[in-house]
mmCIF file of C-alpha atoms in Angstrom:
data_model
loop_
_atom_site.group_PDB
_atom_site.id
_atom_site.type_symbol
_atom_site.label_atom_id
_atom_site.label_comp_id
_atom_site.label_asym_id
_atom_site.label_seq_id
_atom_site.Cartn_x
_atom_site.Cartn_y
_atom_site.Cartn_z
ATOM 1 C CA UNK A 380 -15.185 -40.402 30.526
ATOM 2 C CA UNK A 381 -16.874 -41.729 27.138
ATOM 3 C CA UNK A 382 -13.618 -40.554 24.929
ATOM 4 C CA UNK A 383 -10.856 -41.291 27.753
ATOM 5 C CA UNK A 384 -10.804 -45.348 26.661
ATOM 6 C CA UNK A 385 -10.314 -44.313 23.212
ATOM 7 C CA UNK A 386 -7.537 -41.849 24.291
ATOM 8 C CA UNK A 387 -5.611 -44.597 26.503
ATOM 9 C CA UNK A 388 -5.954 -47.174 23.249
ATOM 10 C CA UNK A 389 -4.484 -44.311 20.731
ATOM 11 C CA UNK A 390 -1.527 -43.805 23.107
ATOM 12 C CA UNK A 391 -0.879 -47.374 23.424
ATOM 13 C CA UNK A 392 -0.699 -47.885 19.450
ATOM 14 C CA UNK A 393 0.956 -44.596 18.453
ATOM 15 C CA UNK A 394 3.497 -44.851 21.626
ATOM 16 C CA UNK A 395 6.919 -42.972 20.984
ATOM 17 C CA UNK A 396 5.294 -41.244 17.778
ATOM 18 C CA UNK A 397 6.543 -37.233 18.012
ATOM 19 C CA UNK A 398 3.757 -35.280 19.353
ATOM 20 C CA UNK A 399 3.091 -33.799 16.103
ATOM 21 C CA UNK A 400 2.368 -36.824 14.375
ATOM 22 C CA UNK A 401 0.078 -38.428 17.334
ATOM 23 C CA UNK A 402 -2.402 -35.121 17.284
ATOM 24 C CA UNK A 403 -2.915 -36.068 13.424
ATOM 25 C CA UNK A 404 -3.578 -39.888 14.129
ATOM 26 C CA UNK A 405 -6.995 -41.461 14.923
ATOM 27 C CA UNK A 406 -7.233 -45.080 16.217
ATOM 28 C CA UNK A 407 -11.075 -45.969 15.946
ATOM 29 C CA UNK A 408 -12.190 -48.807 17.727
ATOM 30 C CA UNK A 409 -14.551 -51.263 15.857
ATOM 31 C CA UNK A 410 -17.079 -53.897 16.909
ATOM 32 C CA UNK A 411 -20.315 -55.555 15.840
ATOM 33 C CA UNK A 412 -22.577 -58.557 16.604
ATOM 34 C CA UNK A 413 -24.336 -59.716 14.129
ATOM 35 C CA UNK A 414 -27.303 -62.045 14.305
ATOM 36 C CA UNK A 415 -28.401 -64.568 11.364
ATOM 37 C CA UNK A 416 -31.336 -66.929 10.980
ATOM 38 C CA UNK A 417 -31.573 -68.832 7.932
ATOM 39 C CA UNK A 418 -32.948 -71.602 5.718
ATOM 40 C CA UNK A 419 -30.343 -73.802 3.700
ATOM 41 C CA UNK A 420 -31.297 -76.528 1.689
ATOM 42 C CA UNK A 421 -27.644 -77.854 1.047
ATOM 43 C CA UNK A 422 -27.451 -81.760 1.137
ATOM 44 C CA UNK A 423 -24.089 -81.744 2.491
ATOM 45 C CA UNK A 424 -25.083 -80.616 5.356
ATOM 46 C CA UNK A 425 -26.507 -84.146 6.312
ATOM 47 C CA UNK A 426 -23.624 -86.695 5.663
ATOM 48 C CA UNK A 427 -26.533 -89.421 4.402
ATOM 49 C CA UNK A 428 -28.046 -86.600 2.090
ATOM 50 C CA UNK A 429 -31.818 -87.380 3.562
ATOM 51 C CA UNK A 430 -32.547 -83.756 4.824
ATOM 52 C CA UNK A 431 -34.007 -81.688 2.589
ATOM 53 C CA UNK A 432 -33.258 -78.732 3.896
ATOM 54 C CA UNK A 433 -32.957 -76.789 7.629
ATOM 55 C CA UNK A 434 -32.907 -74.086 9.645
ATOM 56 C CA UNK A 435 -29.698 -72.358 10.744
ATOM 57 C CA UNK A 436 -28.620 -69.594 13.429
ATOM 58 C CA UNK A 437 -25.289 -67.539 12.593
ATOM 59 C CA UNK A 438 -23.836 -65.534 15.406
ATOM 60 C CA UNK A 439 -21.135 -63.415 14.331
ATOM 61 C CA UNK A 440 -19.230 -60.745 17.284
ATOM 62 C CA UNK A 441 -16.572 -58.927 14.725
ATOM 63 C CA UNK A 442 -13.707 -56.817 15.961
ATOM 64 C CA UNK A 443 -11.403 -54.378 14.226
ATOM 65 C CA UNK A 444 -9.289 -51.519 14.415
ATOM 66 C CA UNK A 445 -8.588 -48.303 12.310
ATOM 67 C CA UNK A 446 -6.031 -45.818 12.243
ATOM 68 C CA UNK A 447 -5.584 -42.763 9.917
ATOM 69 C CA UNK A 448 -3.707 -39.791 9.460
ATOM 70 C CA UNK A 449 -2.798 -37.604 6.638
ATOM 71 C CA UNK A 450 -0.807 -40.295 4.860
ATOM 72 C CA UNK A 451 -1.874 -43.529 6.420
ATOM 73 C CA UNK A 452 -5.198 -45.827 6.294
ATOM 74 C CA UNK A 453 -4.635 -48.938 8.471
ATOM 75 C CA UNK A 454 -8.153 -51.082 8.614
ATOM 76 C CA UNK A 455 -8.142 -54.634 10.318
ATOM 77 C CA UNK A 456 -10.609 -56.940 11.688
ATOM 78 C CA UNK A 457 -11.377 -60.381 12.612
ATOM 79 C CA UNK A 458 -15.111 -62.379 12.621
ATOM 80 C CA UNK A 459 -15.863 -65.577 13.979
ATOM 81 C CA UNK A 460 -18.557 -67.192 12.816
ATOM 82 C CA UNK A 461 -21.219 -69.712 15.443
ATOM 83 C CA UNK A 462 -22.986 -71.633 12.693
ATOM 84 C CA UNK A 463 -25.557 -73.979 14.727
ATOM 85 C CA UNK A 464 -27.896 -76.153 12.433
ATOM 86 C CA UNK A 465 -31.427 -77.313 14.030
ATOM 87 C CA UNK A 466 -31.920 -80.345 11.792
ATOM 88 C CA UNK A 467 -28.984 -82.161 12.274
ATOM 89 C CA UNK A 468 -27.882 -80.733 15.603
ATOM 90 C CA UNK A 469 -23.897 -79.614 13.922
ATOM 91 C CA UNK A 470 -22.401 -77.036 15.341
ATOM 92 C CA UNK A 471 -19.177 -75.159 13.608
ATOM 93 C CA UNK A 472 -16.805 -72.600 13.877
ATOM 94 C CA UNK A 473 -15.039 -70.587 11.753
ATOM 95 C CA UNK A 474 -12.715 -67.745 12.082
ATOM 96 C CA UNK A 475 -11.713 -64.958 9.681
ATOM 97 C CA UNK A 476 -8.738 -62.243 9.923
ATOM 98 C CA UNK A 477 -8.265 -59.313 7.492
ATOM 99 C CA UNK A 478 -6.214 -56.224 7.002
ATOM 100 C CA UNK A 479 -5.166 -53.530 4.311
ATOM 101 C CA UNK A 480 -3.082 -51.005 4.552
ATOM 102 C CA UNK A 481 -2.646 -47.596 2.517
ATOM 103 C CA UNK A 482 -0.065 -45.832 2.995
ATOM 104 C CA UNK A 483 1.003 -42.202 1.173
ATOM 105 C CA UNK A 484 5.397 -42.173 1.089
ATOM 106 C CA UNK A 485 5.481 -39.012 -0.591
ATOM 107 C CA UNK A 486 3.397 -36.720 -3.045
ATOM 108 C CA UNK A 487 4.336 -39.288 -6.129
ATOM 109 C CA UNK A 488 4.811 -43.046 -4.286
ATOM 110 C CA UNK A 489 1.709 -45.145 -2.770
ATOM 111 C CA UNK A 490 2.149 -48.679 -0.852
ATOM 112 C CA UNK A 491 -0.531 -50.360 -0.452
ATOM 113 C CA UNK A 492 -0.771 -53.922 1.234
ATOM 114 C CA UNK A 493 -4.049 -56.237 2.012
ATOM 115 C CA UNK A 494 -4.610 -59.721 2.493
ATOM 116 C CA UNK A 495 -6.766 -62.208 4.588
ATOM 117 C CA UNK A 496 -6.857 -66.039 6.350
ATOM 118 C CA UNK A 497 -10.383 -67.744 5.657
ATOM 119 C CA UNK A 498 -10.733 -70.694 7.944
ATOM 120 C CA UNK A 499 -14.121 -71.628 6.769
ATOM 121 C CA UNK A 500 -16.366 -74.365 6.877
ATOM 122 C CA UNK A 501 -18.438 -73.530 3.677
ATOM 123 C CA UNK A 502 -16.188 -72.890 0.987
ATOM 124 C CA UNK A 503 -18.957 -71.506 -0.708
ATOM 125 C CA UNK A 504 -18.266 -68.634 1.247
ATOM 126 C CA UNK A 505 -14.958 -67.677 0.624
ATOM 127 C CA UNK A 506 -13.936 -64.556 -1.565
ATOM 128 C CA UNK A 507 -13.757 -66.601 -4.452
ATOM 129 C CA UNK A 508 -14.964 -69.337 -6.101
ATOM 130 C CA UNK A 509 -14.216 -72.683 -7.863
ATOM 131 C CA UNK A 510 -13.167 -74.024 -4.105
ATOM 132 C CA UNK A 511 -16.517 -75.254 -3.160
ATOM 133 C CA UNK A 512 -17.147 -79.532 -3.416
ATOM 134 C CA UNK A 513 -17.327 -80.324 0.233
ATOM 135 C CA UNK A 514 -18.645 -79.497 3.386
ATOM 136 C CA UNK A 515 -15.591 -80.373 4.929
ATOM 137 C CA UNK A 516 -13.279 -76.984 6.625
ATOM 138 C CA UNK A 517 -10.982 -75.032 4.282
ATOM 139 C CA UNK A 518 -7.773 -72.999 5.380
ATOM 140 C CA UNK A 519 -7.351 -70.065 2.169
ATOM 141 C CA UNK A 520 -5.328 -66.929 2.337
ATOM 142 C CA UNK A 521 -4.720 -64.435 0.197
ATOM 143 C CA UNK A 522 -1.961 -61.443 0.083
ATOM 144 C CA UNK A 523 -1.888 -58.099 -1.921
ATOM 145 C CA UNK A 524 1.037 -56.032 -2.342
ATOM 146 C CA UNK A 525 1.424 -52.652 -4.715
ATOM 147 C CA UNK A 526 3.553 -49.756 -5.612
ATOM 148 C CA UNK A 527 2.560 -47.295 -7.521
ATOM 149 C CA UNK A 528 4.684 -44.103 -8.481
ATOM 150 C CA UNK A 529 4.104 -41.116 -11.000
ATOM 151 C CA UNK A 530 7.253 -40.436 -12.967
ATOM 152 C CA UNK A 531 5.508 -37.648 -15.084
ATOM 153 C CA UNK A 532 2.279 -36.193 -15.229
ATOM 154 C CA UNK A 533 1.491 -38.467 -17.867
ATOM 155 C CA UNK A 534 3.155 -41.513 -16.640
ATOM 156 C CA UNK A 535 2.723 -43.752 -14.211
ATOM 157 C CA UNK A 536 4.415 -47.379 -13.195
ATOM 158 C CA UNK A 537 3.316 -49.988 -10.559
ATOM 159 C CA UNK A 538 4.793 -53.607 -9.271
ATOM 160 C CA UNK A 539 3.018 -55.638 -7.321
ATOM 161 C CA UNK A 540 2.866 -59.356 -6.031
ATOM 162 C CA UNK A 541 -0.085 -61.319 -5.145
ATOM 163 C CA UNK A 542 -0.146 -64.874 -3.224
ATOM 164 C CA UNK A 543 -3.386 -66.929 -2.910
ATOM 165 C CA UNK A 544 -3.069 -70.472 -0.769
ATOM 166 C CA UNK A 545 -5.499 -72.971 0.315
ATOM 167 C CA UNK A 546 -5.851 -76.606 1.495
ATOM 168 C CA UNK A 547 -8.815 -78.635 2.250
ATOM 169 C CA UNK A 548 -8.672 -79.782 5.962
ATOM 170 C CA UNK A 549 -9.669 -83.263 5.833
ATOM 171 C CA UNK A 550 -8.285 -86.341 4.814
ATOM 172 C CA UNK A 551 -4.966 -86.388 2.651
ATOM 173 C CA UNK A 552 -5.216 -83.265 0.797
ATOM 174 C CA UNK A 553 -2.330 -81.357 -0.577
ATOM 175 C CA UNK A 554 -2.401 -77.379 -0.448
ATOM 176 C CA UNK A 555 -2.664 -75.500 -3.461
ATOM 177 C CA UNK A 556 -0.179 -72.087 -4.148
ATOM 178 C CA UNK A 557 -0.037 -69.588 -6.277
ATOM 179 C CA UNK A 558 2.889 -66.619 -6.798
ATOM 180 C CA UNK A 559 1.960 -63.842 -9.078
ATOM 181 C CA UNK A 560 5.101 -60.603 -9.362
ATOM 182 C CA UNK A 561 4.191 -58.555 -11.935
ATOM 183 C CA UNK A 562 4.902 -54.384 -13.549
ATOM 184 C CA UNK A 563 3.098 -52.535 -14.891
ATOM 185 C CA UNK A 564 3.285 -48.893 -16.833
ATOM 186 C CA UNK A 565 0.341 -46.659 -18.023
ATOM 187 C CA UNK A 566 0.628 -43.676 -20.389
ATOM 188 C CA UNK A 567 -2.234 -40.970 -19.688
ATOM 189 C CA UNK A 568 -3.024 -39.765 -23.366
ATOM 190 C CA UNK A 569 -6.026 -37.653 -22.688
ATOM 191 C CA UNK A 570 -8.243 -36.484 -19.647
ATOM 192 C CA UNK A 571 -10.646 -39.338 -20.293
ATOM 193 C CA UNK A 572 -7.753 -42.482 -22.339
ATOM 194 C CA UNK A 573 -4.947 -44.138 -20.494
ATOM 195 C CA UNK A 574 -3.003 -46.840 -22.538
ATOM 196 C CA UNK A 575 -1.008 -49.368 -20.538
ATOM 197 C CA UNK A 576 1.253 -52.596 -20.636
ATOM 198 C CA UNK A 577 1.598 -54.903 -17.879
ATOM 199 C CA UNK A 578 4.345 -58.434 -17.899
ATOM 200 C CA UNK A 579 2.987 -61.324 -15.139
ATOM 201 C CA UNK A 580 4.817 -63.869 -13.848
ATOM 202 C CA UNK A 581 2.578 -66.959 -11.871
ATOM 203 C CA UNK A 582 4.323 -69.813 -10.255
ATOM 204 C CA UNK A 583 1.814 -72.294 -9.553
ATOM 205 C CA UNK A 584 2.545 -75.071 -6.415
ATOM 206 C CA UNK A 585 0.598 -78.265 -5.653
ATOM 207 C CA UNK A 586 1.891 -81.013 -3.576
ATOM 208 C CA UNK A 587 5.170 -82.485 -6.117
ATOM 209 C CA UNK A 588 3.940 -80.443 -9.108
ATOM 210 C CA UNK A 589 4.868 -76.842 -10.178
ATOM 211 C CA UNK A 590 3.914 -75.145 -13.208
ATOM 212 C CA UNK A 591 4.562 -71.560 -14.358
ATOM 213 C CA UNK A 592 3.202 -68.897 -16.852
ATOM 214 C CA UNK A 593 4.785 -65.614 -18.625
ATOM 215 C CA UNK A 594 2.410 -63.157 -19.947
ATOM 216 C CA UNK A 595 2.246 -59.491 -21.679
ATOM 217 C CA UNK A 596 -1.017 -57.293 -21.763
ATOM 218 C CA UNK A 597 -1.560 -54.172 -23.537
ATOM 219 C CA UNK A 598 -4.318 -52.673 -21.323
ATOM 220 C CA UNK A 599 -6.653 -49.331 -22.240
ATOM 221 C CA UNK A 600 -8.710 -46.874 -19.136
ATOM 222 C CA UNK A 601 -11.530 -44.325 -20.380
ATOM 223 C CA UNK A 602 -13.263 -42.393 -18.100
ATOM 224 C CA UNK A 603 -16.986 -42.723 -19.910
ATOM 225 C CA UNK A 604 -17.786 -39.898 -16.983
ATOM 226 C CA UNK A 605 -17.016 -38.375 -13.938
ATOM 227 C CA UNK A 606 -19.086 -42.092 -12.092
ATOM 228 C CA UNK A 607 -17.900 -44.546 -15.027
ATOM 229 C CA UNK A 608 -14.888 -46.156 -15.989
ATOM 230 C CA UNK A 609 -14.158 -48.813 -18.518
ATOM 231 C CA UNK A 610 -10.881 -50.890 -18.394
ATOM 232 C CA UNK A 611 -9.805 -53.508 -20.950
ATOM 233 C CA UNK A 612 -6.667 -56.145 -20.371
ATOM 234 C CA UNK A 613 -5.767 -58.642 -22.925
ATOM 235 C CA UNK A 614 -2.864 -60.493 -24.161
ATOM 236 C CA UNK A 615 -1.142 -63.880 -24.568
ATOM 237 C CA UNK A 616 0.463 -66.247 -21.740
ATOM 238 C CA UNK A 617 3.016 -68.606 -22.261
ATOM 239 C CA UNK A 618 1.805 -71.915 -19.826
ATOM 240 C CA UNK A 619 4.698 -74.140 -18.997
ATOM 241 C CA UNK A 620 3.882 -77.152 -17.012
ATOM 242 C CA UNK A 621 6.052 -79.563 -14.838
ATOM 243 C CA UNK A 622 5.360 -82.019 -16.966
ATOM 244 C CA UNK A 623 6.315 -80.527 -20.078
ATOM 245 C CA UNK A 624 3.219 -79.420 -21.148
ATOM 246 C CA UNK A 625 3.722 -76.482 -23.179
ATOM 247 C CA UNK A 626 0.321 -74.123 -24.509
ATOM 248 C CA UNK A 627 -0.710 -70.367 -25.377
ATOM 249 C CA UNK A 628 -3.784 -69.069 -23.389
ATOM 250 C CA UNK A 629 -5.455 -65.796 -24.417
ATOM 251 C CA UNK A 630 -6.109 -63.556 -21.384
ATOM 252 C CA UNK A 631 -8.414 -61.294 -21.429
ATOM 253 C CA UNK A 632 -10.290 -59.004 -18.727
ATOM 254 C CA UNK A 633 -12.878 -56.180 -19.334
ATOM 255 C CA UNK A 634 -14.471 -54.645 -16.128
ATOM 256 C CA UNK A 635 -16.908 -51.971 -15.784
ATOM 257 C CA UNK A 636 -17.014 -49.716 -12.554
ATOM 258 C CA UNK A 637 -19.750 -46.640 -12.031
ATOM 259 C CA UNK A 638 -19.703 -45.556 -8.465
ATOM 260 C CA UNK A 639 -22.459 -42.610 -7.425
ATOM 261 C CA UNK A 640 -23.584 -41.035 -4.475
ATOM 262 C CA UNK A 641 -27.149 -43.515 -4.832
ATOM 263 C CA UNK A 642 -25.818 -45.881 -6.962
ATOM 264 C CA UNK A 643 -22.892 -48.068 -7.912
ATOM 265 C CA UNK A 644 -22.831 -50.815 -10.333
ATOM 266 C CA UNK A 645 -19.756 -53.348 -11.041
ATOM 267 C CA UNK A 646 -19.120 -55.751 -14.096
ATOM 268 C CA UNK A 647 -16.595 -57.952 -15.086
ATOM 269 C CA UNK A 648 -16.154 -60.909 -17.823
ATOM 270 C CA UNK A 649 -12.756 -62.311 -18.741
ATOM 271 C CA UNK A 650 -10.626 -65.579 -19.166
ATOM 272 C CA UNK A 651 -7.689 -66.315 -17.322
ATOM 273 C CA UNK A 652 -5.306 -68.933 -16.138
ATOM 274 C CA UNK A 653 -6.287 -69.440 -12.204
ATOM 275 C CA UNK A 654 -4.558 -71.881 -9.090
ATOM 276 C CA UNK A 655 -4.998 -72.544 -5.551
ATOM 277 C CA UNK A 656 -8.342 -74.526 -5.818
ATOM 278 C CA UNK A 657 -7.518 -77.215 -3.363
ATOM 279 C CA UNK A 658 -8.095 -79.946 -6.089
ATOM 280 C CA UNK A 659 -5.830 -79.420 -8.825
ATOM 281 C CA UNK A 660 -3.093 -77.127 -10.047
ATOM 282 C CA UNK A 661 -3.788 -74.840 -12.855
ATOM 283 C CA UNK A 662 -6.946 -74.221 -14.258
ATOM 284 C CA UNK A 663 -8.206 -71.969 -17.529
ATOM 285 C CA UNK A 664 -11.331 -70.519 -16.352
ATOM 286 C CA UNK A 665 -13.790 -68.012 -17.900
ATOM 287 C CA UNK A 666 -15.539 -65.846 -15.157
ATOM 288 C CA UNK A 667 -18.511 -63.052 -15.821
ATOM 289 C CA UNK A 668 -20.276 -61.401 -12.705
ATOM 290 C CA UNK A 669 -21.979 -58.307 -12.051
ATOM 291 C CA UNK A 670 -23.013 -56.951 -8.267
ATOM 292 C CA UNK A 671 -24.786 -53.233 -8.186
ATOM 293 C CA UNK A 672 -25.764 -51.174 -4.984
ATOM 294 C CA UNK A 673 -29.465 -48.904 -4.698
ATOM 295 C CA UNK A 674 -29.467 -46.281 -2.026
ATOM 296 C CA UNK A 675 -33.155 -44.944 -1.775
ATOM 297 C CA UNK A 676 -32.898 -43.435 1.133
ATOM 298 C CA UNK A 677 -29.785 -42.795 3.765
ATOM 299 C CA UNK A 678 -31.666 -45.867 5.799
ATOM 300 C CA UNK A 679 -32.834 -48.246 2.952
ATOM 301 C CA UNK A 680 -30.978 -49.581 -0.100
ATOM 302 C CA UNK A 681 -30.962 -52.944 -1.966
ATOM 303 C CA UNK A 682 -28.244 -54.750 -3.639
ATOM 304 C CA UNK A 683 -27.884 -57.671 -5.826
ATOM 305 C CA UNK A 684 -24.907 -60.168 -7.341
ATOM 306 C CA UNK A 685 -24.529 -62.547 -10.433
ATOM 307 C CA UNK A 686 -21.718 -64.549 -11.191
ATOM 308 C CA UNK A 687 -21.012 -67.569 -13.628
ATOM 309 C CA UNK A 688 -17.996 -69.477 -14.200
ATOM 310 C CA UNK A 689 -16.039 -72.131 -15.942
ATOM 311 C CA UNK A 690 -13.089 -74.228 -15.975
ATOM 312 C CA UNK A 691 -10.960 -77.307 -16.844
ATOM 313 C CA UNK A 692 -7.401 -78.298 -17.056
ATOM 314 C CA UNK A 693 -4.618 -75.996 -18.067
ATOM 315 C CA UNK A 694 -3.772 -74.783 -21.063
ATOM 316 C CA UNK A 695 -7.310 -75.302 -22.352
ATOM 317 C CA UNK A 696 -8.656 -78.813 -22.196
ATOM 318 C CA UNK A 697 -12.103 -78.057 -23.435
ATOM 319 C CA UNK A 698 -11.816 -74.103 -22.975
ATOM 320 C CA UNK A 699 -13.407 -73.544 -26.150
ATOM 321 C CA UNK A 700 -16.123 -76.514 -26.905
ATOM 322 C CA UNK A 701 -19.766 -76.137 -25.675
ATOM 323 C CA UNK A 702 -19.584 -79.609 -24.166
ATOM 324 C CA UNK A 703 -16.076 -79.221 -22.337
ATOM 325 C CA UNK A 704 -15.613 -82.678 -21.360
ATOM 326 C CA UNK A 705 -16.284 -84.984 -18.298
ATOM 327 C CA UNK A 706 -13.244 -82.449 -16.774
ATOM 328 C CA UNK A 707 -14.927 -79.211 -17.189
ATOM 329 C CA UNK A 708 -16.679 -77.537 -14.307
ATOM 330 C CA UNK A 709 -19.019 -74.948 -14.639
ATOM 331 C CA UNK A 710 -21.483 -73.061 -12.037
ATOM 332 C CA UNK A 711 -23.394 -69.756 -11.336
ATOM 333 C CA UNK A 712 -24.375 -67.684 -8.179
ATOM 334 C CA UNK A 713 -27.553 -65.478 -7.903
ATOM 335 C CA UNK A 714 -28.205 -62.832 -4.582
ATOM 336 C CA UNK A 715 -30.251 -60.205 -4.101
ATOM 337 C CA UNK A 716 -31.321 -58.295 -0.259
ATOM 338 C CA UNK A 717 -32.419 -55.066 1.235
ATOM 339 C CA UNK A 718 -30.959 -53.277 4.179
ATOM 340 C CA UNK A 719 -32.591 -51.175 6.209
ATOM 341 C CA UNK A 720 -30.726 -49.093 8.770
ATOM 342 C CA UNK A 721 -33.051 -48.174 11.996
ATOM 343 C CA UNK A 722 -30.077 -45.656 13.098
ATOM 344 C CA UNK A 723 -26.364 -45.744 13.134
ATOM 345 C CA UNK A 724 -26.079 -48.801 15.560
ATOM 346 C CA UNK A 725 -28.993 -51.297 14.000
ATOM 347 C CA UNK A 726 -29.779 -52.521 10.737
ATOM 348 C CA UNK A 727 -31.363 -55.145 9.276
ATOM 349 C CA UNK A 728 -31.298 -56.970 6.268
ATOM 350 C CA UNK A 729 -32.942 -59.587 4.052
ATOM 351 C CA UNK A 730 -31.078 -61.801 1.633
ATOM 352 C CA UNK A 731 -31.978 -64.499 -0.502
ATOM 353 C CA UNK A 732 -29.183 -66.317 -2.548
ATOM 354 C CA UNK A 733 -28.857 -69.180 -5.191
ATOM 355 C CA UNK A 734 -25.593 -71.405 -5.985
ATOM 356 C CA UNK A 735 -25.236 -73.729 -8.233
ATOM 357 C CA UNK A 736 -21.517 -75.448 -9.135
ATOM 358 C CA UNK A 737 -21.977 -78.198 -11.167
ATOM 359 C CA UNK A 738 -19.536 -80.503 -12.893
ATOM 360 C CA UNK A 739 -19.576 -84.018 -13.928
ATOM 361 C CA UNK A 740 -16.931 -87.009 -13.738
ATOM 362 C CA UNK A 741 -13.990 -85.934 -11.850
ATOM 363 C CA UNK A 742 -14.371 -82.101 -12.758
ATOM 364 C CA UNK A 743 -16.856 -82.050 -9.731
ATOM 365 C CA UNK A 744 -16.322 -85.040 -7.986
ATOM 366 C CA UNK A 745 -19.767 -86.544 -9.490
ATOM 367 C CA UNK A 746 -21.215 -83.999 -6.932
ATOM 368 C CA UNK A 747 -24.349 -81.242 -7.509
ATOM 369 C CA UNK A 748 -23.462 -78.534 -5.448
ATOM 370 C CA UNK A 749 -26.971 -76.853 -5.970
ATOM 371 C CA UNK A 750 -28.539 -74.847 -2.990
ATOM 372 C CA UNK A 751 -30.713 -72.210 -2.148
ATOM 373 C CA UNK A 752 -30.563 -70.005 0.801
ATOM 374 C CA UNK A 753 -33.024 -67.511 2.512
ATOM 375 C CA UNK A 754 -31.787 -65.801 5.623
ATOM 376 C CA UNK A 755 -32.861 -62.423 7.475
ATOM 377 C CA UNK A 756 -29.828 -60.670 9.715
ATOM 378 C CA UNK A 757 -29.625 -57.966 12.637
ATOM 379 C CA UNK A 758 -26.502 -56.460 12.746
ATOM 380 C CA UNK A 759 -25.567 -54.156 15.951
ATOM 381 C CA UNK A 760 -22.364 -51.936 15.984
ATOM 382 C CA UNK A 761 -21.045 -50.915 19.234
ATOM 383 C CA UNK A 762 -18.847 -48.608 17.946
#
């Protein structure tokens, strides 16, 4: 009787699939509760700024479902998040939906498809920054789409588009949107070199304004080993603004990746034209961050996260002088936890985290976004 619910909810999604088809699907069921206590020291989170610092509970059910066969990964969830604070009493809510999508159209042609809606409270805690100066909720989304075929066995060509939105959900604020086509093609020289070019189109949307950008990148791959790969993008972009503001920005991206069976290390640097920040249009922004993964064990590993970044107006108001301006916004992140798995249904983990965006004049609001937090979790998966 344990595997007959899980047979009636794989009939229900797979219904009028050939028989064939529905003895290679599996529909997994997913849910977890996760439990959060934590220490926060953000001032917003007193509106006259005199509490130093409190003591929070998170309580977190989460509920997804996966399906896969041969040529399909389908993985979807949503969270909702019971964020009560003991030192002011404040209670929120916040909800979170996500899905991707992978699926294999024949031997040569790949679709894949992911996106999210953040309804947050914290927009520290969105997957992003630079949308973080008030305590107030936040509505973000962001959508993925790809195609990828291989015309040779040396070639290979992609086209994608990728939408990010957001809006601050308090007073008068006007969302923020950004539209990014773009193709790419990438030549595989050796086993280890792959040279590529990419064009991108972004179409950048804020209240009456809209901007735009055209950019080329020559882009290089090499396989250091079997774990490690280095990838390099650069080129220039053409910013036209609504306004008829006219600039070139460099872009340039350079990422890192080394995944193991015990170990897995990520690193990325660049500078880039960015939207969608709730506050202003287009932005030039250098980024840098780094996040790595320890397994010691099957039950314990640790994990830690840097990140910095920087930005002002588009095309480059004070992109490249040490002391940007009163426009120029700049901030870091810090993390670092342990996990510790009792057995497949409990773990536990221990995090400790540091944020600081800080900007001055309008480029932050006049507002120190500096906080510190120190939380310990349980999280307990039902199936």
């Amino acid at each position: 009787m344990r595997r007959s619910w899980k047979g009636w909810v794989a009939a229900a999604v797979v219904c009028g699939a050939a028989p064939a088809a529905l003895a290679a699907t599996v529909v997994e069921p997913r849910a977890r509760l996760s439990l959060e206590e934590r220490y926060d020291d953000d001032f917003r989170l007193s509106e006259t700024g005199d509490i130093d610092g409190q003591l929070m509970t998170k309580l977190t059910p989460r509920f997804g479902l996966d399906v896969k066969d041969p040529t399909l990964t389908l993985e979807s969830f949503y969270a909702a998040d019971l964020l009560m604070r003991h030192g002011s009493g404040k209670v929120s809510l916040d909800h979170r939906l996500g899905l991707s999508v992978r699926k294999l159209l024949s031997r040569r042609l790949r679709v894949e498809v992911s996106g999210g809606i953040y309804r947050v409270t914290d927009p520290a805690s969105l997957p992003r920054e630079s949308v973080a100066r008030a305590a107030q909720p936040v509505l973000y989304g962001q959508t993925r789409m790809y195609v990828s075929g291989r015309l040779s066995r040396q070639v290979d060509v992609g086209a994608g588009y990728g939408f990010e939105g957001v809006r601050m959900l308090y007073g008068d604020r006007t969302p923020g949107f950004v539209h990014n086509p773009y193709a790419e093609i990438w030549l595989r020289t050796t086993r280890r070199l792959s040279l590529g070019a990419e064009y991108r189109y972004q179409g950048f949307i804020f209240g009456d304004s809209f901007d735009q950008s055209h950019g080329v990148s020559a882009a290089l791959r090499y396989r250091l080993t079997r774990q490690t790969t280095f990838t390099a993008r650069g080129g220039p972009v053409s910013f036209l603004g609504g306004d008829g503001t006219r600039g070139l920005v460099p872009r340039v991206k350079l990422e890192l990746l080394h995944e193991a069976r015990r170990f897995d290390l990520g690193v990325i640097a660049g500078h880039d034209l960015v939207g969608a920040s709730g506050f202003a249009n287009v932005l030039w922004a250098d980024y840098a961050g780094m996040v790595f993964n320890h397994h010691f064990s099957q039950r314990l590993s640790v994990y830690g996260a840097a990140s910095f970044f920087r930005n002002g107006r588009a095309p480059g108001e004070g992109a490249f002088t040490f002391n940007g301006g009163p426009r120029v916004a700049q901030g870091y992140a810090l993390g670092a936890g342990v996990e510790f798995k009792i057995n497949r249904y409990v773990s536990m983990q221990g995090a400790v985290d540091r944020i600081a965006q800080v900007g001055v004049d309008e480029a932050a609001e006049d507002v120190n976004l500096t906080r510190n937090v120190a939380a310990v979790r349980l999280h307990m998966t039902a199936w």
